[in-house]
């Protein structure tokens, strides 16, 4: 996803750093699906600041408003962990504790069909079905 401002602000609109789309078409198996991913860098044993944690929760909320196939990847020195944005959204600011999957396990599940959203039909941001919401509030004097 692009990080610039204006029309190219894909990350701002989706909360995601990555849109991963996988398509497989063989005689035995055929599927097309995708996931949204927010990437972070946090070292084990170091809690996220309250501000960074709040920002991550907002990013998870945006991704989850588009698809339940939303994930967080954490990169640290020599280690990467993955987990559901739903779990991260309900967790404390100890990010590592909320991410149980190794990258191997995440991608194994993605390619074995246990993970992914069939409504994500390509790797293009413009093809995402992003919901539009309007909030109207009023008060009686």
PDB file of C-alpha atoms in Angstrom:
ATOM      1  CA  UNK A   1       0.000   0.000   0.000  1.00  0.00           C
ATOM      2  CA  UNK A   2       1.170   3.522  -0.708  1.00  0.00           C
ATOM      3  CA  UNK A   3       1.880   5.753   2.273  1.00  0.00           C
ATOM      4  CA  UNK A   4       1.721   9.180   0.637  1.00  0.00           C
ATOM      5  CA  UNK A   5      -0.987  11.690   1.365  1.00  0.00           C
ATOM      6  CA  UNK A   6      -3.897  12.582  -0.878  1.00  0.00           C
ATOM      7  CA  UNK A   7      -5.315  10.099  -3.389  1.00  0.00           C
ATOM      8  CA  UNK A   8      -2.367   7.751  -2.896  1.00  0.00           C
ATOM      9  CA  UNK A   9      -3.003   7.340   0.834  1.00  0.00           C
ATOM     10  CA  UNK A  10      -3.907   3.668   0.629  1.00  0.00           C
ATOM     11  CA  UNK A  11      -2.494   2.810   4.050  1.00  0.00           C
ATOM     12  CA  UNK A  12      -4.463   5.646   5.640  1.00  0.00           C
ATOM     13  CA  UNK A  13      -7.691   4.331   4.093  1.00  0.00           C
ATOM     14  CA  UNK A  14      -7.151   0.640   4.853  1.00  0.00           C
ATOM     15  CA  UNK A  15      -4.852   0.544   7.886  1.00  0.00           C
ATOM     16  CA  UNK A  16      -2.701  -1.936   5.951  1.00  0.00           C
ATOM     17  CA  UNK A  17       0.901  -1.837   4.813  1.00  0.00           C
ATOM     18  CA  UNK A  18       0.474  -4.889   2.587  1.00  0.00           C
ATOM     19  CA  UNK A  19      -2.226  -6.434   0.453  1.00  0.00           C
ATOM     20  CA  UNK A  20      -1.299 -10.039  -0.309  1.00  0.00           C
ATOM     21  CA  UNK A  21      -3.265 -11.809  -3.039  1.00  0.00           C
ATOM     22  CA  UNK A  22      -2.810 -15.490  -3.862  1.00  0.00           C
ATOM     23  CA  UNK A  23      -4.350 -17.233  -6.852  1.00  0.00           C
ATOM     24  CA  UNK A  24      -3.924 -20.915  -7.647  1.00  0.00           C
ATOM     25  CA  UNK A  25      -5.357 -22.669 -10.688  1.00  0.00           C
ATOM     26  CA  UNK A  26      -4.451 -26.339 -11.060  1.00  0.00           C
ATOM     27  CA  UNK A  27      -6.466 -29.372 -12.167  1.00  0.00           C
ATOM     28  CA  UNK A  28      -6.824 -30.412  -8.518  1.00  0.00           C
ATOM     29  CA  UNK A  29      -7.294 -27.046  -6.800  1.00  0.00           C
ATOM     30  CA  UNK A  30      -8.422 -23.565  -7.717  1.00  0.00           C
ATOM     31  CA  UNK A  31      -8.731 -20.503  -5.486  1.00  0.00           C
ATOM     32  CA  UNK A  32      -8.198 -16.759  -5.342  1.00  0.00           C
ATOM     33  CA  UNK A  33      -8.036 -14.912  -2.028  1.00  0.00           C
ATOM     34  CA  UNK A  34      -6.145 -12.332  -0.075  1.00  0.00           C
ATOM     35  CA  UNK A  35      -5.235 -10.792   3.259  1.00  0.00           C
ATOM     36  CA  UNK A  36      -4.424  -7.338   4.599  1.00  0.00           C
ATOM     37  CA  UNK A  37      -1.316  -6.890   6.762  1.00  0.00           C
ATOM     38  CA  UNK A  38      -0.066  -4.141   9.052  1.00  0.00           C
ATOM     39  CA  UNK A  39       3.682  -4.435   9.673  1.00  0.00           C
ATOM     40  CA  UNK A  40       5.378  -3.283  12.867  1.00  0.00           C
ATOM     41  CA  UNK A  41       8.844  -3.372  14.326  1.00  0.00           C
ATOM     42  CA  UNK A  42       8.899  -4.138  18.028  1.00  0.00           C
ATOM     43  CA  UNK A  43      11.584  -6.020  19.932  1.00  0.00           C
ATOM     44  CA  UNK A  44      10.693  -8.910  22.284  1.00  0.00           C
ATOM     45  CA  UNK A  45      10.355  -7.795  25.893  1.00  0.00           C
ATOM     46  CA  UNK A  46       9.693  -4.174  24.898  1.00  0.00           C
ATOM     47  CA  UNK A  47       6.136  -2.936  25.247  1.00  0.00           C
ATOM     48  CA  UNK A  48       4.776  -0.559  22.650  1.00  0.00           C
ATOM     49  CA  UNK A  49       4.177   3.010  23.782  1.00  0.00           C
ATOM     50  CA  UNK A  50       0.549   3.828  24.535  1.00  0.00           C
ATOM     51  CA  UNK A  51       0.398   6.122  21.489  1.00  0.00           C
ATOM     52  CA  UNK A  52       1.861   3.534  19.111  1.00  0.00           C
ATOM     53  CA  UNK A  53      -0.425   0.849  20.545  1.00  0.00           C
ATOM     54  CA  UNK A  54      -3.483   3.087  20.060  1.00  0.00           C
ATOM     55  CA  UNK A  55      -2.392   3.747  16.463  1.00  0.00           C
ATOM     56  CA  UNK A  56      -2.014  -0.004  15.837  1.00  0.00           C
ATOM     57  CA  UNK A  57      -5.485  -0.678  17.269  1.00  0.00           C
ATOM     58  CA  UNK A  58      -6.950   1.955  14.937  1.00  0.00           C
ATOM     59  CA  UNK A  59      -5.121   0.390  11.967  1.00  0.00           C
ATOM     60  CA  UNK A  60      -6.455  -3.050  12.947  1.00  0.00           C
ATOM     61  CA  UNK A  61      -9.962  -1.590  13.158  1.00  0.00           C
ATOM     62  CA  UNK A  62      -9.691  -0.167   9.634  1.00  0.00           C
ATOM     63  CA  UNK A  63      -8.454  -3.471   8.215  1.00  0.00           C
ATOM     64  CA  UNK A  64     -11.173  -5.420  10.038  1.00  0.00           C
ATOM     65  CA  UNK A  65     -13.843  -3.098   8.650  1.00  0.00           C
ATOM     66  CA  UNK A  66     -12.781  -4.332   5.197  1.00  0.00           C
ATOM     67  CA  UNK A  67     -12.104  -8.013   5.917  1.00  0.00           C
ATOM     68  CA  UNK A  68     -11.726 -10.458   8.777  1.00  0.00           C
ATOM     69  CA  UNK A  69      -8.613 -11.702   6.939  1.00  0.00           C
ATOM     70  CA  UNK A  70      -6.515  -8.963   8.567  1.00  0.00           C
ATOM     71  CA  UNK A  71      -3.152  -9.655  10.195  1.00  0.00           C
ATOM     72  CA  UNK A  72      -0.255  -8.011  11.975  1.00  0.00           C
ATOM     73  CA  UNK A  73       3.352  -8.924  11.203  1.00  0.00           C
ATOM     74  CA  UNK A  74       6.041  -7.930  13.688  1.00  0.00           C
ATOM     75  CA  UNK A  75       9.649  -7.731  12.572  1.00  0.00           C
ATOM     76  CA  UNK A  76      12.377  -7.714  15.188  1.00  0.00           C
ATOM     77  CA  UNK A  77      16.089  -8.501  15.044  1.00  0.00           C
ATOM     78  CA  UNK A  78      16.289 -12.036  13.714  1.00  0.00           C
ATOM     79  CA  UNK A  79      12.635 -12.867  14.313  1.00  0.00           C
ATOM     80  CA  UNK A  80       9.239 -12.340  12.719  1.00  0.00           C
ATOM     81  CA  UNK A  81       5.848 -13.156  14.248  1.00  0.00           C
ATOM     82  CA  UNK A  82       2.346 -13.035  12.756  1.00  0.00           C
ATOM     83  CA  UNK A  83      -1.143 -12.957  14.185  1.00  0.00           C
ATOM     84  CA  UNK A  84      -4.743 -12.001  13.687  1.00  0.00           C
ATOM     85  CA  UNK A  85      -5.679  -8.307  13.840  1.00  0.00           C
ATOM     86  CA  UNK A  86      -8.736  -9.399  15.845  1.00  0.00           C
ATOM     87  CA  UNK A  87      -6.507 -10.819  18.587  1.00  0.00           C
ATOM     88  CA  UNK A  88      -4.173  -7.811  18.471  1.00  0.00           C
ATOM     89  CA  UNK A  89      -7.147  -5.472  18.797  1.00  0.00           C
ATOM     90  CA  UNK A  90      -8.105  -7.154  22.083  1.00  0.00           C
ATOM     91  CA  UNK A  91      -4.585  -7.380  23.491  1.00  0.00           C
ATOM     92  CA  UNK A  92      -2.332  -5.300  25.701  1.00  0.00           C
ATOM     93  CA  UNK A  93       0.631  -3.342  24.348  1.00  0.00           C
ATOM     94  CA  UNK A  94       2.840  -6.470  24.499  1.00  0.00           C
ATOM     95  CA  UNK A  95       2.669  -7.064  20.769  1.00  0.00           C
ATOM     96  CA  UNK A  96       4.846 -10.183  20.675  1.00  0.00           C
ATOM     97  CA  UNK A  97       2.507 -12.021  23.071  1.00  0.00           C
ATOM     98  CA  UNK A  98      -0.432 -11.452  20.684  1.00  0.00           C
ATOM     99  CA  UNK A  99       1.335 -12.924  17.636  1.00  0.00           C
ATOM    100  CA  UNK A 100       1.535 -16.730  17.920  1.00  0.00           C
ATOM    101  CA  UNK A 101       2.435 -17.639  14.328  1.00  0.00           C
ATOM    102  CA  UNK A 102       5.794 -17.956  12.644  1.00  0.00           C
ATOM    103  CA  UNK A 103       5.921 -16.707   9.043  1.00  0.00           C
ATOM    104  CA  UNK A 104       6.210 -20.337   7.923  1.00  0.00           C
ATOM    105  CA  UNK A 105       2.940 -21.238   9.678  1.00  0.00           C
ATOM    106  CA  UNK A 106       1.137 -18.117   8.422  1.00  0.00           C
ATOM    107  CA  UNK A 107       2.051 -18.722   4.770  1.00  0.00           C
ATOM    108  CA  UNK A 108       1.444 -22.481   5.077  1.00  0.00           C
ATOM    109  CA  UNK A 109      -2.112 -21.710   6.241  1.00  0.00           C
ATOM    110  CA  UNK A 110      -2.513 -19.103   3.497  1.00  0.00           C
ATOM    111  CA  UNK A 111      -1.515 -21.532   0.742  1.00  0.00           C
ATOM    112  CA  UNK A 112      -3.425 -24.478   2.273  1.00  0.00           C
ATOM    113  CA  UNK A 113      -6.641 -22.424   2.205  1.00  0.00           C
ATOM    114  CA  UNK A 114      -7.187 -22.031   5.956  1.00  0.00           C
ATOM    115  CA  UNK A 115      -6.517 -18.276   5.750  1.00  0.00           C
ATOM    116  CA  UNK A 116      -7.761 -15.594   3.382  1.00  0.00           C
ATOM    117  CA  UNK A 117     -10.774 -13.723   2.057  1.00  0.00           C
ATOM    118  CA  UNK A 118     -12.246 -14.717  -1.312  1.00  0.00           C
ATOM    119  CA  UNK A 119     -13.644 -11.194  -1.709  1.00  0.00           C
ATOM    120  CA  UNK A 120     -10.075  -9.923  -2.161  1.00  0.00           C
ATOM    121  CA  UNK A 121      -9.787 -10.686  -5.846  1.00  0.00           C
ATOM    122  CA  UNK A 122      -6.500  -9.028  -6.825  1.00  0.00           C
ATOM    123  CA  UNK A 123      -3.388  -7.315  -5.531  1.00  0.00           C
ATOM    124  CA  UNK A 124      -4.755  -3.882  -6.513  1.00  0.00           C
ATOM    125  CA  UNK A 125      -5.940  -1.384  -3.909  1.00  0.00           C
ATOM    126  CA  UNK A 126      -8.613  -0.113  -6.307  1.00  0.00           C
ATOM    127  CA  UNK A 127     -10.207  -3.586  -6.346  1.00  0.00           C
ATOM    128  CA  UNK A 128     -10.730  -3.687  -2.559  1.00  0.00           C
ATOM    129  CA  UNK A 129     -14.316  -3.403  -1.412  1.00  0.00           C
ATOM    130  CA  UNK A 130     -13.839  -0.668   1.181  1.00  0.00           C
ATOM    131  CA  UNK A 131     -17.050   0.139   3.019  1.00  0.00           C
ATOM    132  CA  UNK A 132     -18.258   3.717   3.107  1.00  0.00           C
ATOM    133  CA  UNK A 133     -19.789   4.973   6.310  1.00  0.00           C
ATOM    134  CA  UNK A 134     -21.402   8.206   7.288  1.00  0.00           C
ATOM    135  CA  UNK A 135     -21.989   9.229  10.881  1.00  0.00           C
ATOM    136  CA  UNK A 136     -24.630  11.841  11.516  1.00  0.00           C
ATOM    137  CA  UNK A 137     -25.118  13.036  15.056  1.00  0.00           C
ATOM    138  CA  UNK A 138     -27.552  15.546  16.404  1.00  0.00           C
ATOM    139  CA  UNK A 139     -28.672  16.981  19.672  1.00  0.00           C
ATOM    140  CA  UNK A 140     -31.929  18.496  20.767  1.00  0.00           C
ATOM    141  CA  UNK A 141     -31.364  21.840  22.528  1.00  0.00           C
TER     142      UNK A 141
END
